[in-house]
Tab-separated table of C-alpha atoms and ligand atoms in Angstrom:
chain	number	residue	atom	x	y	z
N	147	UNK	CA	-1.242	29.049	10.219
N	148	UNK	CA	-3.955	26.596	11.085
N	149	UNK	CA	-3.388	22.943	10.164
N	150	UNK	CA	-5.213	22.012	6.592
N	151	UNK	CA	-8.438	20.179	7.536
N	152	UNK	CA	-9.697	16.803	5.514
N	153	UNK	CA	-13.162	15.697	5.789
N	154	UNK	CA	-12.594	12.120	5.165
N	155	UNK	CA	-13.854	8.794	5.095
N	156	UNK	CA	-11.127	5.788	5.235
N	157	UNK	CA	-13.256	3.562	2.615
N	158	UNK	CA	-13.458	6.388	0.445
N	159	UNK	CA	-11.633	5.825	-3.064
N	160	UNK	CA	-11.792	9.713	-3.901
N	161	UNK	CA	-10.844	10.726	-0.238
N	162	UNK	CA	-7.525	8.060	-0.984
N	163	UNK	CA	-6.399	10.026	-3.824
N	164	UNK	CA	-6.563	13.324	-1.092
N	165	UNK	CA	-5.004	11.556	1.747
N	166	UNK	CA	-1.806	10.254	-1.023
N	167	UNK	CA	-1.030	13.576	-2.389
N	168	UNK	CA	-0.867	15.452	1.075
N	169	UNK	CA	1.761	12.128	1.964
N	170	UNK	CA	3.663	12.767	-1.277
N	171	UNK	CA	3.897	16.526	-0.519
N	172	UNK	CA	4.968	15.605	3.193
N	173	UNK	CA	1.948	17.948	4.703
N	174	UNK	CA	0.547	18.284	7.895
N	175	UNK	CA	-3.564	18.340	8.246
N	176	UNK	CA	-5.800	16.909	10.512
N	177	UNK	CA	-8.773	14.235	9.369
N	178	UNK	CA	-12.463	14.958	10.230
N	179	UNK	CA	-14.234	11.825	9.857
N	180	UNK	CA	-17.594	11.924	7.625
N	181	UNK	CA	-19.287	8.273	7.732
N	182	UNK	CA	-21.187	8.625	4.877
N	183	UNK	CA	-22.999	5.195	4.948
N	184	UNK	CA	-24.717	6.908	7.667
N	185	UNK	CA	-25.414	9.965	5.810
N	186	UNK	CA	-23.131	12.462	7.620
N	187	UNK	CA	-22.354	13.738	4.503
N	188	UNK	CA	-26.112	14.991	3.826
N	189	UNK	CA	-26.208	17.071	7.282
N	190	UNK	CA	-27.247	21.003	6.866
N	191	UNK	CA	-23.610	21.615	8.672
N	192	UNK	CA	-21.630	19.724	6.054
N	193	UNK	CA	-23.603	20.732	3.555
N	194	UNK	CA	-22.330	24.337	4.551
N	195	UNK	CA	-18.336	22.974	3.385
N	196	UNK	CA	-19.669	21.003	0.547
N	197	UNK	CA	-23.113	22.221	-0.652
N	198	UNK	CA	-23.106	18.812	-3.181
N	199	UNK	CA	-22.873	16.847	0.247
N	200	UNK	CA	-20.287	14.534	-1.106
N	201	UNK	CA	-16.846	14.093	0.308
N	202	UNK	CA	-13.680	14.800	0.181
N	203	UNK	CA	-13.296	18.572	1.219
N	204	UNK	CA	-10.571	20.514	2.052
N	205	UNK	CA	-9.997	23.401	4.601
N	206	UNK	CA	-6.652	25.531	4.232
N	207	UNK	CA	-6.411	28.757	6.036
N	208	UNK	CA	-9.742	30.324	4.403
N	209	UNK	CA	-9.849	28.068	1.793
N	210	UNK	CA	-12.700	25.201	0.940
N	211	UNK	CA	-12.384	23.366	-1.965
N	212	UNK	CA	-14.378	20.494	-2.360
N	213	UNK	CA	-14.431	17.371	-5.403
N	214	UNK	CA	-11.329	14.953	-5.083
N	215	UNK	CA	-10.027	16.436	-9.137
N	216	UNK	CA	-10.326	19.923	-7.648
N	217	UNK	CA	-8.116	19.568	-4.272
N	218	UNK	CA	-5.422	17.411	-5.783
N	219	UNK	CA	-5.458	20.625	-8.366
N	220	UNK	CA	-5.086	22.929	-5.561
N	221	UNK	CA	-2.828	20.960	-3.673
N	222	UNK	CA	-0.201	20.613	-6.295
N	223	UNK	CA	-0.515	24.132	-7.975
N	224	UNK	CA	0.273	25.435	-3.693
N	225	UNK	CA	1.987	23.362	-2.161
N	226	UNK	CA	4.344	20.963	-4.718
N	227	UNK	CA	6.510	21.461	-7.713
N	228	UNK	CA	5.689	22.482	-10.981
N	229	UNK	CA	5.972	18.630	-12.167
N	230	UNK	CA	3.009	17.729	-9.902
N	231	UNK	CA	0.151	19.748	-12.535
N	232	UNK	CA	1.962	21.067	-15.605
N	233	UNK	CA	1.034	24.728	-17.100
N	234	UNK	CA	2.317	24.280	-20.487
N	235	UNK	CA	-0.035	23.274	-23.341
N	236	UNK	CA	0.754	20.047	-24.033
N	237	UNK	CA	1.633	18.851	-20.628
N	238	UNK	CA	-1.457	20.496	-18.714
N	239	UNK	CA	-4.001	18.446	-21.968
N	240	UNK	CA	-2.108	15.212	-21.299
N	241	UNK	CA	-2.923	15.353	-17.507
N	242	UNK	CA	-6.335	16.665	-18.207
N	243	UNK	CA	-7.227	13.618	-20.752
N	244	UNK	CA	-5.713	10.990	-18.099
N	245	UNK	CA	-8.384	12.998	-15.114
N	246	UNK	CA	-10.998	12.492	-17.343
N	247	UNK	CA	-10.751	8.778	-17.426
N	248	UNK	CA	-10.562	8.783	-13.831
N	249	UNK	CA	-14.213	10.740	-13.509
N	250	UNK	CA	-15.259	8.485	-16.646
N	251	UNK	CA	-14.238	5.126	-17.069
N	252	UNK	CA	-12.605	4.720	-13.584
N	253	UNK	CA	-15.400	6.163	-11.719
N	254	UNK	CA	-18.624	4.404	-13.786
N	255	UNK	CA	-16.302	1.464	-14.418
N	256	UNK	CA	-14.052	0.831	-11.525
N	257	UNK	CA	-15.745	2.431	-8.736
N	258	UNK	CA	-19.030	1.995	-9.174
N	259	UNK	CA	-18.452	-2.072	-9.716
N	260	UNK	CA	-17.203	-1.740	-6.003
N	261	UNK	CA	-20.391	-0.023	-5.183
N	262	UNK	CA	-22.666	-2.177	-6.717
N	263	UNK	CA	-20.619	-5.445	-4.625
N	264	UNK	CA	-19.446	-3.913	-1.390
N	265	UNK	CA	-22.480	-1.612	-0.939
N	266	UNK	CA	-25.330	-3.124	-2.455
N	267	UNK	CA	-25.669	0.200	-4.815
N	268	UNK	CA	-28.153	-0.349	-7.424
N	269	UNK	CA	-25.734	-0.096	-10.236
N	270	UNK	CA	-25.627	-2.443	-13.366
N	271	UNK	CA	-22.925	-4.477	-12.323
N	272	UNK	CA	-22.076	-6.394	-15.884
N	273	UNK	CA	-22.132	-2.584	-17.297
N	274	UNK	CA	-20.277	-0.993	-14.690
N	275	UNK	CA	-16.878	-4.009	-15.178
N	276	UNK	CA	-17.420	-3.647	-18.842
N	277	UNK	CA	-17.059	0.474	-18.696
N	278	UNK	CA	-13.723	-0.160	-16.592
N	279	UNK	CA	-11.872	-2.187	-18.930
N	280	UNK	CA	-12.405	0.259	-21.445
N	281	UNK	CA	-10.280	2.439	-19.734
N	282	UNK	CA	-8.184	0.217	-18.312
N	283	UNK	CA	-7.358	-1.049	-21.783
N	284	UNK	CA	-6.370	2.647	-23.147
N	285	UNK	CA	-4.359	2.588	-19.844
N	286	UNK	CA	-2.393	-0.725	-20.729
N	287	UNK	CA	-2.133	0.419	-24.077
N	288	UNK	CA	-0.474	3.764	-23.043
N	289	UNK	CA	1.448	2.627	-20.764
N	290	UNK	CA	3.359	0.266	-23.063
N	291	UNK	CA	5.434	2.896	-23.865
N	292	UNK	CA	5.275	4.879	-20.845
N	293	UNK	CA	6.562	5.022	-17.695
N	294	UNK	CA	4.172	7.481	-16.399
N	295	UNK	CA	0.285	8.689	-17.511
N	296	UNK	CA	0.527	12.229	-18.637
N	297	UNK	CA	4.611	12.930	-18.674
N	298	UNK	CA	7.908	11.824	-17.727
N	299	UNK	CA	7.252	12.223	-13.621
N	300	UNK	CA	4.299	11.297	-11.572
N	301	UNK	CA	1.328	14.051	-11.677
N	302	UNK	CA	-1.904	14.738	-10.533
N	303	UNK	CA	-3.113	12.332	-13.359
N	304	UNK	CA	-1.378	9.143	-11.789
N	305	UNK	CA	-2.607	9.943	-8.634
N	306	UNK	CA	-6.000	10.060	-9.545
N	307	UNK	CA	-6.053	7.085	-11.606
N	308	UNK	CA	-4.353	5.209	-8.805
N	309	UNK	CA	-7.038	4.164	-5.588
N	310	UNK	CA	-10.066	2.493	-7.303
N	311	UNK	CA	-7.323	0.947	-9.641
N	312	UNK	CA	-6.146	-0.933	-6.758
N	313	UNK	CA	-9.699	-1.397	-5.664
N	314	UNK	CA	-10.505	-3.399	-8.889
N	315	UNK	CA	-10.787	-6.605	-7.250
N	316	UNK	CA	-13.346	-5.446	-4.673
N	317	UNK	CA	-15.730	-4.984	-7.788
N	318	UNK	CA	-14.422	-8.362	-9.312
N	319	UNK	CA	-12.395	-6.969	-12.075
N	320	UNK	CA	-8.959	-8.264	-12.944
N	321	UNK	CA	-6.366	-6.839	-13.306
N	322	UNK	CA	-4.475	-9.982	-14.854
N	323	UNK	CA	-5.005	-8.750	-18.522
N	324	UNK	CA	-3.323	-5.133	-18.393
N	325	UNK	CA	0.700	-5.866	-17.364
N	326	UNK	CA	1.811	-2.050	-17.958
N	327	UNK	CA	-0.962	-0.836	-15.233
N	328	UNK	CA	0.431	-3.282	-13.215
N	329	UNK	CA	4.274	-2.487	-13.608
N	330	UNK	CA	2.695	1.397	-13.518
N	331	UNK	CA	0.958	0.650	-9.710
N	332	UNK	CA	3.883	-0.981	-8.365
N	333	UNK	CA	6.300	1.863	-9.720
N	334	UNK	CA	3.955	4.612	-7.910
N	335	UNK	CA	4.190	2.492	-4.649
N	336	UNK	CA	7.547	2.600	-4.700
N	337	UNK	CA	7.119	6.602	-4.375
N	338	UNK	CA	8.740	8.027	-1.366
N	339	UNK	CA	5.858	8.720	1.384
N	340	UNK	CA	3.368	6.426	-0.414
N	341	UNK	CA	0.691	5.258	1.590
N	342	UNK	CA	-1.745	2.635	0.945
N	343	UNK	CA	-5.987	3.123	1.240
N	344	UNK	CA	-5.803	1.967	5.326
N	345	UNK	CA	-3.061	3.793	6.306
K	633	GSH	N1	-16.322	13.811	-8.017
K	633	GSH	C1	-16.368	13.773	-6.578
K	633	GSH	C2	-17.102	12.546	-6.115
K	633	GSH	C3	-17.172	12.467	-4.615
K	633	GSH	C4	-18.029	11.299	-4.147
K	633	GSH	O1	-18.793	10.694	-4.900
K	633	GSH	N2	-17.896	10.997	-2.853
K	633	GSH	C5	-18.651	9.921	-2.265
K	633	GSH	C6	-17.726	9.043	-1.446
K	633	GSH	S1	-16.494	8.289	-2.469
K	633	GSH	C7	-19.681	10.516	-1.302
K	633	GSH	O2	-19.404	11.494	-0.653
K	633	GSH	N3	-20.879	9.937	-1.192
K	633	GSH	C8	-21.828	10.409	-0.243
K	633	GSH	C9	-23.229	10.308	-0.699
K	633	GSH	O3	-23.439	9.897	-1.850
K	633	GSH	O4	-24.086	10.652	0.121
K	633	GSH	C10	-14.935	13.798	-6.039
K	633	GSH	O5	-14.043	13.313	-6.745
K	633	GSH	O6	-14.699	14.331	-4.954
């Protein structure tokens, strides 16, 4: 079978969580590159992978999946063990509540702070570092008492979480004042196959 194809860009927080769970899972793909500061992303041809024009996407075989939540979903449910994304009740909620604050708080927090800084977006900047430590104040708090977000091993949840985390100071938010997402970052980087957002 054909080697999995990643339409990627390196900058990209939401690409990062891709790229890190096809390294944890040890799989082979190749990277297509998709500059979207200079709209490659908006082109009729991509648009025919990703209709929303947004990146990352995934190729597999006959397969396109596109939005970051969705192909760390498929990735884990095909290719990894059952730990990776939970079935069970409980389990699959838990890792479902900690994806949501990556698509919430993370991403209108966390992420779009960077954008505002490092891109010039037009975003609210004061709003945008006040949404993220919201969530990254439920994170601390959760984390107190746990090693992991959603269960006892690493899931799709953690990964998720993870890249604009570590991108906080890009979009001048500090991470000094939440201990247990610290302890929780440097315990996922320990993970075998871990790679970092330039690798
Ligand atoms: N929820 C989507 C968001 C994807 C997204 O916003 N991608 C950005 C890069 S991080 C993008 O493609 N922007 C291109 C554009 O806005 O034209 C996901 O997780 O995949």
């Amino acid at each position: 079978m054909a080697k999995m194809k990643l339409y990627d860009f390196q900058i990209s927080g939401n690409c990062y969580k891709v790229r890190l769970m096809l390294s944890l899972l040890n799989l082979d793909y190749n990277k297509i590159n998709i500059d979207v500061i200079n709209g490659e992303s908006q082109t009729d041809e991509y648009k025919k992978i990703n209709p929303r024009g947004l990146i990352p996407a995934l190729i597999d075989g006959e397969t396109i999946i596109w939005d970051s939540m969705a192909i760390l979903s498929y990735l884990a449910r095909r290719y990894g063990c059952d730990s990776w994304f939970p079935q069970d009740a409980l389990n699959l909620a838990s890792v479902m509540q900690w994806l949501a604050v990556s698509e919430n708080e993370l991403l209108y927090g966390l992420a779009r702070a960077r954008a505002a800084l490092v891109f010039k977006r037009p975003f609210n900047l004061a709003q945008c570092q006040d949404d993220a430590n919201i969530g990254l104040m439920a994170m601390d708090q959760h984390l107190a008492g746990q090693q992991w977000l959603a269960t006892q091993t690493p899931t799709i949840a953690d990964i998720a979480c993870y890249p604009y985390i570590s991108l906080a100071h890009e979009g001048e938010v500090s991470l000094e004042p939440y201990p247990n997402v610290r302890r929780w970052m440097a315990d996922l980087e320990a993970l075998p196959n871990w790679i970092a957002i330039d690798e």
